[in-house]
Amino acid sequence: QSALTQPASVSGSPGQSITISCTGTSSDVGAYNFVSWYQRHPGKGPKLLIYHVTDRPSGVSSRFSGSKSGDTASLTISGLQADDEADYYCSSYTSSRTVVFGGGTKLTVL
Amino acid sequence: EVQLVESGGGLVQPGRSLRLSCAASGFTFDDYAMHWVRQAPGKGLEWVSSISWNSDKIVYADSVKGRFTISRDNAKNSLYLQMDSLRAEDTALYFCARDFQIQIWSLDSFDIWGQGTKVTVSS
């Protein structure tokens, strides 16, 4: 199972919006609405931001939103803040009954 | 406080074994499927293995199948990963994570993560 494809890096200024893409196949992202997004700050474990493509767990800011079109899912962060600077990972359930993650995207807040 | 704490990592020679542990607290451990995920240096996250709340369902990534064994002891609120025949490519930070849903086997989302334990496989 190949990793989902994410851009290696994205950047934005405080207050702006950015979008991170996550491209899979018809056997994972395109087949199921089991796409999740995670944020990881250095030295900490990942934090769940989005599940089931669009849903936010309790306590996660509404500045984080998810969507999907075909084999590509996206995470949008609006109103960028300095603390948003972190690595972001997508994941998906697969037709092989496993889980596949993306390679990760480093977000830099300028 | 809901918490997962991994332990057992270290430096090990290729071909040897290591057992990782994950201690859970602050929630009803035997209600949730649990997972191991790893991150090699400079790489992304990689799912390793998952086990259902009552251990009747277990799955592994192809990269570790036949070498790693996941298990849990609900009486001790603990998750384990027995790693045998270790290879250099198993070098990574290993995280345990809790499934998002109670008593549902979906390999869906992981809502609570530990900080990880480092495994280095080198001669």
CSV table of N, CA, C and O in Angstrom, one decimal, chain B:
chain,number,residue,atom,x,y,z
B,1,GLU,N,-7.2,12.5,33.7
B,1,GLU,CA,-6.7,12.8,32.3
B,1,GLU,C,-6.5,11.6,31.5
B,1,GLU,O,-5.9,10.6,31.9
B,2,VAL,N,-7.1,11.7,30.3
B,2,VAL,CA,-6.9,10.6,29.3
B,2,VAL,C,-5.4,10.6,28.9
B,2,VAL,O,-5.0,11.6,28.4
B,3,GLN,N,-4.8,9.4,29.0
B,3,GLN,CA,-3.3,9.4,28.7
B,3,GLN,C,-2.9,8.1,28.2
B,3,GLN,O,-3.4,7.0,28.6
B,4,LEU,N,-1.9,8.1,27.3
B,4,LEU,CA,-1.2,6.9,26.8
B,4,LEU,C,0.3,7.1,27.0
B,4,LEU,O,0.8,8.2,26.5
B,5,VAL,N,1.0,6.2,27.6
B,5,VAL,CA,2.4,6.3,27.8
B,5,VAL,C,3.1,5.1,27.3
B,5,VAL,O,2.9,4.0,27.8
B,6,GLU,N,4.0,5.3,26.3
B,6,GLU,CA,4.7,4.2,25.7
B,6,GLU,C,6.0,4.0,26.4
B,6,GLU,O,6.6,5.0,27.0
B,7,SER,N,6.6,2.8,26.4
B,7,SER,CA,7.9,2.5,27.0
B,7,SER,C,8.4,1.2,26.3
B,7,SER,O,7.7,0.6,25.5
B,8,GLY,N,9.7,1.0,26.6
B,8,GLY,CA,10.3,-0.2,26.0
B,8,GLY,C,11.3,0.0,24.9
B,8,GLY,O,11.9,-1.0,24.4
B,9,GLY,N,11.3,1.2,24.3
B,9,GLY,CA,12.2,1.4,23.2
B,9,GLY,C,13.6,1.4,23.6
B,9,GLY,O,14.0,1.4,24.8
B,10,GLY,N,14.5,1.4,22.6
B,10,GLY,CA,16.0,1.4,22.9
B,10,GLY,C,16.7,1.0,21.6
B,10,GLY,O,16.2,0.9,20.5
B,11,LEU,N,18.0,0.8,21.8
B,11,LEU,CA,18.9,0.4,20.8
B,11,LEU,C,19.0,-1.1,20.8
B,11,LEU,O,19.3,-1.7,21.8
B,12,VAL,N,18.8,-1.7,19.6
B,12,VAL,CA,18.9,-3.2,19.5
B,12,VAL,C,19.6,-3.6,18.2
B,12,VAL,O,19.5,-2.8,17.2
B,13,GLN,N,20.2,-4.7,18.2
B,13,GLN,CA,20.9,-5.2,17.0
B,13,GLN,C,20.0,-5.8,16.0
B,13,GLN,O,18.9,-6.3,16.4
B,14,PRO,N,20.3,-5.7,14.7
B,14,PRO,CA,19.4,-6.4,13.7
B,14,PRO,C,19.3,-7.9,14.1
B,14,PRO,O,20.2,-8.5,14.5
B,15,GLY,N,18.1,-8.3,13.9
B,15,GLY,CA,17.7,-9.7,14.1
B,15,GLY,C,17.3,-10.0,15.5
B,15,GLY,O,16.7,-11.1,15.8
B,16,ARG,N,17.5,-9.0,16.4
B,16,ARG,CA,17.1,-9.2,17.8
B,16,ARG,C,15.6,-8.8,18.0
B,16,ARG,O,14.9,-8.4,17.1
B,17,SER,N,15.2,-8.9,19.3
B,17,SER,CA,13.8,-8.6,19.6
B,17,SER,C,13.6,-7.5,20.6
B,17,SER,O,14.6,-7.2,21.3
B,18,LEU,N,12.4,-6.9,20.6
B,18,LEU,CA,12.1,-5.8,21.6
B,18,LEU,C,10.6,-5.9,21.8
B,18,LEU,O,9.9,-6.2,20.9
B,19,ARG,N,10.2,-5.6,23.1
B,19,ARG,CA,8.8,-5.5,23.4
B,19,ARG,C,8.4,-4.1,23.9
B,19,ARG,O,9.0,-3.6,24.9
B,20,LEU,N,7.5,-3.5,23.2
B,20,LEU,CA,7.0,-2.2,23.5
B,20,LEU,C,5.8,-2.3,24.4
B,20,LEU,O,5.0,-3.3,24.2
B,21,SER,N,5.6,-1.4,25.3
B,21,SER,CA,4.4,-1.4,26.1
B,21,SER,C,3.7,0.0,26.0
B,21,SER,O,4.4,1.0,25.7
B,22,CYS,N,2.4,0.0,26.2
B,22,CYS,CA,1.7,1.3,26.2
B,22,CYS,C,0.7,1.2,27.4
B,22,CYS,O,-0.2,0.4,27.4
B,23,ALA,N,0.9,2.1,28.4
B,23,ALA,CA,0.0,2.1,29.6
B,23,ALA,C,-1.1,3.2,29.4
B,23,ALA,O,-0.8,4.4,29.1
B,24,ALA,N,-2.3,2.8,29.5
B,24,ALA,CA,-3.5,3.6,29.3
B,24,ALA,C,-4.0,4.0,30.7
B,24,ALA,O,-4.1,3.2,31.6
B,25,SER,N,-4.5,5.3,30.7
B,25,SER,CA,-5.2,5.7,31.9
B,25,SER,C,-6.2,6.8,31.6
B,25,SER,O,-6.1,7.4,30.5
B,26,GLY,N,-7.2,7.0,32.5
B,26,GLY,CA,-8.2,8.0,32.3
B,26,GLY,C,-9.4,7.6,31.4
B,26,GLY,O,-10.3,8.5,31.2
B,27,PHE,N,-9.5,6.4,31.0
B,27,PHE,CA,-10.6,6.0,30.2
B,27,PHE,C,-10.8,4.4,30.3
B,27,PHE,O,-9.9,3.8,30.9
B,28,THR,N,-11.9,3.9,29.9
B,28,THR,CA,-12.2,2.5,30.0
B,28,THR,C,-11.5,1.8,28.9
B,28,THR,O,-12.0,1.7,27.7
B,29,PHE,N,-10.3,1.3,29.2
B,29,PHE,CA,-9.4,0.7,28.2
B,29,PHE,C,-10.1,-0.4,27.3
B,29,PHE,O,-10.0,-0.4,26.1
B,30,ASP,N,-10.9,-1.3,28.0
B,30,ASP,CA,-11.4,-2.4,27.2
B,30,ASP,C,-12.6,-2.1,26.4
B,30,ASP,O,-13.3,-3.0,25.9
B,31,ASP,N,-12.9,-0.8,26.3
B,31,ASP,CA,-14.0,-0.3,25.3
B,31,ASP,C,-13.5,0.0,23.9
B,31,ASP,O,-14.2,0.2,23.0
B,32,TYR,N,-12.1,0.1,23.8
B,32,TYR,CA,-11.6,0.7,22.6
B,32,TYR,C,-10.6,-0.3,21.9
B,32,TYR,O,-9.8,-0.9,22.5
B,33,ALA,N,-10.7,-0.3,20.6
B,33,ALA,CA,-9.6,-0.8,19.8
B,33,ALA,C,-8.4,0.0,20.0
B,33,ALA,O,-8.5,1.2,20.2
B,34,MET,N,-7.2,-0.6,19.8
B,34,MET,CA,-5.9,0.2,20.0
B,34,MET,C,-5.0,-0.1,18.8
B,34,MET,O,-5.1,-1.1,18.1
B,35,HIS,N,-4.1,0.9,18.6
B,35,HIS,CA,-3.3,0.8,17.4
B,35,HIS,C,-1.8,1.2,17.7
B,35,HIS,O,-1.5,1.9,18.7
B,36,TRP,N,-0.9,0.7,16.9
B,36,TRP,CA,0.5,1.1,16.9
B,36,TRP,C,0.8,1.8,15.5
B,36,TRP,O,0.4,1.3,14.5
B,37,VAL,N,1.4,3.0,15.6
B,37,VAL,CA,1.8,3.7,14.4
B,37,VAL,C,3.3,4.2,14.6
B,37,VAL,O,3.6,4.5,15.8
B,38,ARG,N,4.1,4.2,13.6
B,38,ARG,CA,5.4,4.5,13.7
B,38,ARG,C,5.8,5.6,12.8
B,38,ARG,O,5.2,5.9,11.8
B,39,GLN,N,6.9,6.3,13.1
B,39,GLN,CA,7.5,7.4,12.2
B,39,GLN,C,9.0,7.2,12.2
B,39,GLN,O,9.7,7.5,13.2
B,40,ALA,N,9.5,6.8,11.0
B,40,ALA,CA,10.9,6.7,10.8
B,40,ALA,C,11.5,8.1,10.7
B,40,ALA,O,10.8,9.1,10.4
B,41,PRO,N,12.8,8.2,11.0
B,41,PRO,CA,13.4,9.6,10.9
B,41,PRO,C,13.3,10.2,9.6
B,41,PRO,O,13.6,9.6,8.5
B,42,GLY,N,12.7,11.4,9.6
B,42,GLY,CA,12.6,12.2,8.4
B,42,GLY,C,11.4,11.7,7.5
B,42,GLY,O,11.3,12.2,6.3
B,43,LYS,N,10.6,10.8,8.0
B,43,LYS,CA,9.6,10.2,7.2
B,43,LYS,C,8.2,10.5,7.8
B,43,LYS,O,8.1,11.1,8.8
B,44,GLY,N,7.1,10.1,7.1
B,44,GLY,CA,5.8,10.3,7.6
B,44,GLY,C,5.3,9.2,8.5
B,44,GLY,O,6.1,8.3,8.8
B,45,LEU,N,4.1,9.3,8.9
B,45,LEU,CA,3.5,8.3,9.8
B,45,LEU,C,3.3,7.0,9.0
B,45,LEU,O,2.9,7.1,7.8
B,46,GLU,N,3.4,5.9,9.7
B,46,GLU,CA,3.1,4.6,9.1
B,46,GLU,C,2.3,3.7,10.0
B,46,GLU,O,2.8,3.4,11.2
B,47,TRP,N,1.2,3.3,9.7
B,47,TRP,CA,0.4,2.4,10.5
B,47,TRP,C,1.1,1.1,10.6
B,47,TRP,O,1.5,0.6,9.6
B,48,VAL,N,1.1,0.5,11.8
B,48,VAL,CA,1.8,-0.8,12.0
B,48,VAL,C,0.8,-1.9,12.3
B,48,VAL,O,0.9,-3.0,11.7
B,49,SER,N,-0.1,-1.7,13.3
B,49,SER,CA,-0.9,-2.8,13.7
B,49,SER,C,-2.1,-2.3,14.5
B,49,SER,O,-2.0,-1.2,15.1
B,50,SER,N,-3.2,-3.1,14.5
B,50,SER,CA,-4.4,-2.7,15.3
B,50,SER,C,-5.0,-4.0,16.0
B,50,SER,O,-4.9,-5.1,15.4
B,51,ILE,N,-5.6,-3.8,17.1
B,51,ILE,CA,-6.2,-4.9,17.9
B,51,ILE,C,-7.6,-4.4,18.4
B,51,ILE,O,-7.7,-3.3,18.9
B,52,SER,N,-8.6,-5.2,18.3
B,52,SER,CA,-9.9,-4.9,18.8
B,52,SER,C,-9.9,-4.9,20.3
B,52,SER,O,-9.0,-5.3,21.0
B,53,TRP,N,-11.0,-4.3,20.9
B,53,TRP,CA,-11.1,-4.2,22.3
B,53,TRP,C,-11.1,-5.5,23.1
B,53,TRP,O,-10.6,-5.5,24.2
B,54,ASN,N,-11.5,-6.6,22.4
B,54,ASN,CA,-11.5,-7.9,23.1
B,54,ASN,C,-10.5,-8.8,22.4
B,54,ASN,O,-10.5,-10.1,22.7
B,55,SER,N,-9.6,-8.3,21.6
B,55,SER,CA,-8.5,-9.1,21.0
B,55,SER,C,-9.0,-10.1,19.9
B,55,SER,O,-8.1,-10.9,19.5
B,56,ASP,N,-10.2,-10.0,19.5
B,56,ASP,CA,-10.7,-11.0,18.5
B,56,ASP,C,-10.4,-10.6,17.1
B,56,ASP,O,-10.5,-11.4,16.2
B,57,LYS,N,-9.9,-9.4,16.9
B,57,LYS,CA,-9.6,-8.9,15.6
B,57,LYS,C,-8.2,-8.3,15.7
B,57,LYS,O,-7.9,-7.4,16.5
B,58,ILE,N,-7.3,-8.7,14.8
B,58,ILE,CA,-5.9,-8.2,14.8
B,58,ILE,C,-5.5,-8.1,13.3
B,58,ILE,O,-5.7,-9.0,12.5
B,59,VAL,N,-4.9,-7.0,13.0
B,59,VAL,CA,-4.4,-6.8,11.6
B,59,VAL,C,-3.0,-6.1,11.7
B,59,VAL,O,-2.6,-5.4,12.7
B,60,TYR,N,-2.2,-6.4,10.7
B,60,TYR,CA,-0.8,-5.9,10.6
B,60,TYR,C,-0.5,-5.3,9.2
B,60,TYR,O,-1.1,-5.7,8.2
B,61,ALA,N,0.4,-4.3,9.2
B,61,ALA,CA,0.9,-3.8,7.9
B,61,ALA,C,1.8,-4.9,7.3
B,61,ALA,O,2.4,-5.7,8.0
B,62,ASP,N,1.8,-5.0,6.0
B,62,ASP,CA,2.6,-6.0,5.3
B,62,ASP,C,4.1,-5.9,5.7
B,62,ASP,O,4.8,-6.9,5.8
B,63,SER,N,4.6,-4.7,6.0
B,63,SER,CA,6.0,-4.5,6.4
B,63,SER,C,6.4,-5.2,7.7
B,63,SER,O,7.6,-5.4,7.9
B,64,VAL,N,5.4,-5.5,8.5
B,64,VAL,CA,5.8,-6.2,9.8
B,64,VAL,C,5.1,-7.5,10.0
B,64,VAL,O,5.4,-8.2,11.0
B,65,LYS,N,4.2,-7.9,9.1
B,65,LYS,CA,3.5,-9.1,9.2
B,65,LYS,C,4.5,-10.3,9.4
B,65,LYS,O,5.4,-10.4,8.6
B,66,GLY,N,4.2,-11.2,10.4
B,66,GLY,CA,5.1,-12.3,10.6
B,66,GLY,C,6.2,-12.1,11.5
B,66,GLY,O,6.9,-13.0,12.0
B,67,ARG,N,6.5,-10.8,11.8
B,67,ARG,CA,7.6,-10.4,12.7
B,67,ARG,C,7.2,-9.7,13.9
B,67,ARG,O,7.8,-9.9,15.0
B,68,PHE,N,6.1,-9.0,13.9
B,68,PHE,CA,5.6,-8.2,15.0
B,68,PHE,C,4.3,-8.9,15.5
B,68,PHE,O,3.5,-9.4,14.7
B,69,THR,N,4.0,-8.8,16.8
B,69,THR,CA,2.8,-9.3,17.4
B,69,THR,C,2.2,-8.3,18.3
B,69,THR,O,2.9,-7.9,19.3
B,70,ILE,N,1.0,-7.9,18.1
B,70,ILE,CA,0.3,-7.0,18.9
B,70,ILE,C,-0.6,-7.8,19.9
B,70,ILE,O,-1.1,-8.8,19.6
B,71,SER,N,-0.7,-7.3,21.2
B,71,SER,CA,-1.5,-7.9,22.2
B,71,SER,C,-1.9,-6.9,23.2
B,71,SER,O,-1.4,-5.7,23.2
B,72,ARG,N,-2.8,-7.2,24.0
B,72,ARG,CA,-3.3,-6.3,25.1
B,72,ARG,C,-3.7,-7.1,26.3
B,72,ARG,O,-4.1,-8.3,26.2
B,73,ASP,N,-3.6,-6.5,27.5
B,73,ASP,CA,-4.0,-7.0,28.7
B,73,ASP,C,-5.0,-6.0,29.3
B,73,ASP,O,-4.6,-5.0,29.9
B,74,ASN,N,-6.3,-6.3,29.2
B,74,ASN,CA,-7.3,-5.3,29.6
B,74,ASN,C,-7.3,-5.2,31.1
B,74,ASN,O,-7.7,-4.1,31.7
B,75,ALA,N,-6.9,-6.2,31.8
B,75,ALA,CA,-6.9,-6.1,33.3
B,75,ALA,C,-5.8,-5.2,33.8
B,75,ALA,O,-5.9,-4.6,34.8
B,76,LYS,N,-4.8,-5.0,32.9
B,76,LYS,CA,-3.6,-4.1,33.3
B,76,LYS,C,-3.7,-2.8,32.5
B,76,LYS,O,-2.8,-2.0,32.5
B,77,ASN,N,-4.8,-2.6,31.7
B,77,ASN,CA,-4.9,-1.4,30.9
B,77,ASN,C,-3.6,-1.1,30.0
B,77,ASN,O,-3.1,0.0,29.9
B,78,SER,N,-3.2,-2.2,29.4
B,78,SER,CA,-1.9,-2.1,28.7
B,78,SER,C,-2.0,-2.7,27.3
B,78,SER,O,-2.7,-3.8,27.1
B,79,LEU,N,-1.3,-2.1,26.4
B,79,LEU,CA,-1.1,-2.6,25.0
B,79,LEU,C,0.3,-2.9,24.8
B,79,LEU,O,1.2,-2.3,25.3
B,80,TYR,N,0.6,-3.9,24.0
B,80,TYR,CA,2.0,-4.4,23.7
B,80,TYR,C,2.3,-4.6,22.2
B,80,TYR,O,1.4,-4.8,21.4
B,81,LEU,N,3.5,-4.5,21.9
B,81,LEU,CA,4.0,-4.8,20.6
B,81,LEU,C,5.3,-5.6,20.7
B,81,LEU,O,6.3,-5.0,21.1
B,82,GLN,N,5.2,-6.9,20.4
B,82,GLN,CA,6.4,-7.7,20.4
B,82,GLN,C,7.0,-7.7,19.0
B,82,GLN,O,6.4,-8.0,18.0
B,83,MET,N,8.3,-7.2,19.0
B,83,MET,CA,8.9,-7.0,17.7
B,83,MET,C,10.1,-8.0,17.6
B,83,MET,O,11.1,-7.9,18.4
B,84,ASP,N,10.0,-8.9,16.7
B,84,ASP,CA,11.1,-9.9,16.5
B,84,ASP,C,11.7,-9.7,15.1
B,84,ASP,O,11.2,-9.0,14.3
B,85,SER,N,12.9,-10.3,15.0
B,85,SER,CA,13.6,-10.2,13.7
B,85,SER,C,13.7,-8.8,13.2
B,85,SER,O,13.4,-8.5,12.1
B,86,LEU,N,14.1,-7.9,14.1
B,86,LEU,CA,14.2,-6.5,13.8
B,86,LEU,C,15.2,-6.2,12.7
B,86,LEU,O,16.2,-6.8,12.6
B,87,ARG,N,14.8,-5.2,11.9
B,87,ARG,CA,15.6,-4.7,10.8
B,87,ARG,C,15.9,-3.2,10.9
B,87,ARG,O,15.3,-2.5,11.6
B,88,ALA,N,17.0,-2.8,10.2
B,88,ALA,CA,17.3,-1.4,10.3
B,88,ALA,C,16.1,-0.5,9.9
B,88,ALA,O,16.0,0.6,10.5
B,89,GLU,N,15.3,-0.9,9.0
B,89,GLU,CA,14.2,-0.1,8.5
B,89,GLU,C,13.0,-0.1,9.5
B,89,GLU,O,12.0,0.6,9.3
B,90,ASP,N,13.2,-0.8,10.6
B,90,ASP,CA,12.2,-0.7,11.7
B,90,ASP,C,12.5,0.5,12.7
B,90,ASP,O,11.8,0.7,13.6
B,91,THR,N,13.7,1.1,12.5
B,91,THR,CA,14.1,2.2,13.3
B,91,THR,C,13.1,3.3,13.1
B,91,THR,O,12.8,3.8,12.0
B,92,ALA,N,12.5,3.7,14.3
B,92,ALA,CA,11.4,4.7,14.2
B,92,ALA,C,11.0,5.1,15.6
B,92,ALA,O,11.4,4.5,16.6
B,93,LEU,N,10.2,6.1,15.7
B,93,LEU,CA,9.4,6.5,16.9
B,93,LEU,C,8.1,5.8,16.9
B,93,LEU,O,7.4,5.9,15.9
B,94,TYR,N,7.8,5.0,17.9
B,94,TYR,CA,6.6,4.2,17.9
B,94,TYR,C,5.5,4.8,18.8
B,94,TYR,O,5.8,5.0,20.0
B,95,PHE,N,4.4,5.0,18.2
B,95,PHE,CA,3.3,5.6,19.0
B,95,PHE,C,2.2,4.6,19.2
B,95,PHE,O,1.9,3.8,18.3
B,96,CYS,N,1.6,4.6,20.4
B,96,CYS,CA,0.3,3.8,20.5
B,96,CYS,C,-0.8,4.9,20.4
B,96,CYS,O,-0.6,6.1,20.8
B,97,ALA,N,-2.0,4.4,20.0
B,97,ALA,CA,-3.1,5.4,19.8
B,97,ALA,C,-4.4,4.6,20.0
B,97,ALA,O,-4.5,3.4,19.8
B,98,ARG,N,-5.4,5.4,20.5
B,98,ARG,CA,-6.7,4.9,20.8
B,98,ARG,C,-7.6,5.1,19.6
B,98,ARG,O,-7.6,6.1,19.0
B,99,ASP,N,-8.5,4.1,19.4
B,99,ASP,CA,-9.5,4.3,18.4
B,99,ASP,C,-10.5,5.3,18.7
B,99,ASP,O,-10.7,5.6,19.9
B,100,PHE,N,-11.1,6.0,17.8
B,100,PHE,CA,-12.0,7.1,18.0
B,100,PHE,C,-13.3,6.6,18.6
B,100,PHE,O,-14.0,7.4,19.3
B,101,GLN,N,-13.7,5.4,18.2
B,101,GLN,CA,-15.1,5.0,18.6
B,101,GLN,C,-15.1,3.8,19.6
B,101,GLN,O,-14.1,3.0,19.6
B,102,ILE,N,-16.1,3.8,20.3
B,102,ILE,CA,-16.2,2.7,21.3
B,102,ILE,C,-16.8,1.4,20.7
B,102,ILE,O,-17.8,1.4,20.0
B,103,GLN,N,-16.0,0.3,20.9
B,103,GLN,CA,-16.4,-1.0,20.5
B,103,GLN,C,-16.9,-1.0,19.0
B,103,GLN,O,-17.9,-1.7,18.7
B,104,ILE,N,-16.2,-0.3,18.2
B,104,ILE,CA,-16.5,-0.4,16.7
B,104,ILE,C,-15.2,-0.7,16.0
B,104,ILE,O,-14.2,0.0,16.2
B,105,TRP,N,-15.2,-1.7,15.2
B,105,TRP,CA,-14.0,-2.1,14.5
B,105,TRP,C,-14.0,-1.4,13.1
B,105,TRP,O,-14.7,-1.9,12.2
B,106,SER,N,-13.4,-0.3,12.9
B,106,SER,CA,-13.5,0.4,11.7
B,106,SER,C,-12.1,0.9,11.1
B,106,SER,O,-12.0,1.3,10.0
B,107,LEU,N,-11.1,0.8,11.9
B,107,LEU,CA,-9.7,1.3,11.5
B,107,LEU,C,-9.9,2.7,10.9
B,107,LEU,O,-9.5,3.0,9.8
B,108,ASP,N,-10.6,3.5,11.6
B,108,ASP,CA,-11.1,4.8,11.2
B,108,ASP,C,-10.1,5.9,11.6
B,108,ASP,O,-9.2,6.3,10.9
B,109,SER,N,-10.4,6.5,12.8
B,109,SER,CA,-9.6,7.6,13.3
B,109,SER,C,-9.0,7.3,14.6
B,109,SER,O,-9.6,6.5,15.4
B,110,PHE,N,-7.9,7.9,15.0
B,110,PHE,CA,-7.2,7.7,16.2
B,110,PHE,C,-7.2,9.0,17.0
B,110,PHE,O,-6.6,9.9,16.6
B,111,ASP,N,-7.9,9.0,18.2
B,111,ASP,CA,-8.1,10.3,18.8
B,111,ASP,C,-7.2,10.6,20.0
B,111,ASP,O,-7.1,11.7,20.4
B,112,ILE,N,-6.6,9.6,20.6
B,112,ILE,CA,-5.6,9.8,21.7
B,112,ILE,C,-4.3,9.1,21.3
B,112,ILE,O,-4.3,8.0,20.9
B,113,TRP,N,-3.2,9.9,21.4
B,113,TRP,CA,-1.9,9.3,21.1
B,113,TRP,C,-0.9,9.6,22.2
B,113,TRP,O,-1.0,10.5,23.0
B,114,GLY,N,0.0,8.7,22.4
B,114,GLY,CA,1.1,8.9,23.3
B,114,GLY,C,2.2,9.8,22.7
B,114,GLY,O,2.0,10.2,21.5
B,115,GLN,N,3.2,10.0,23.4
B,115,GLN,CA,4.3,10.8,22.8
B,115,GLN,C,5.4,9.9,22.1
B,115,GLN,O,6.3,10.5,21.5
B,116,GLY,N,5.3,8.6,22.2
B,116,GLY,CA,6.1,7.7,21.4
B,116,GLY,C,7.3,7.2,22.2
B,116,GLY,O,7.8,7.8,23.2
B,117,THR,N,7.8,6.1,21.8
B,117,THR,CA,9.1,5.5,22.3
B,117,THR,C,10.0,5.2,21.1
B,117,THR,O,9.5,4.6,20.1
B,118,LYS,N,11.2,5.5,21.3
B,118,LYS,CA,12.2,5.5,20.1
B,118,LYS,C,12.8,4.1,20.0
B,118,LYS,O,13.4,3.6,21.0
B,119,VAL,N,12.8,3.5,18.9
B,119,VAL,CA,13.5,2.2,18.6
B,119,VAL,C,14.5,2.4,17.6
B,119,VAL,O,14.3,3.0,16.5
B,120,THR,N,15.8,2.0,17.9
B,120,THR,CA,16.9,2.1,16.9
B,120,THR,C,17.4,0.8,16.7
B,120,THR,O,17.9,0.1,17.7
B,121,VAL,N,17.4,0.3,15.5
B,121,VAL,CA,18.0,-1.0,15.1
B,121,VAL,C,19.3,-0.8,14.4
B,121,VAL,O,19.3,-0.3,13.3
B,122,SER,N,20.4,-1.1,15.0
B,122,SER,CA,21.7,-0.9,14.5
B,122,SER,C,22.7,-1.8,15.1
B,122,SER,O,22.6,-2.1,16.3
B,123,SER,N,23.7,-2.2,14.4
B,123,SER,CA,24.8,-3.0,14.9
B,123,SER,C,25.9,-2.1,15.5
B,123,SER,O,26.9,-2.6,16.0
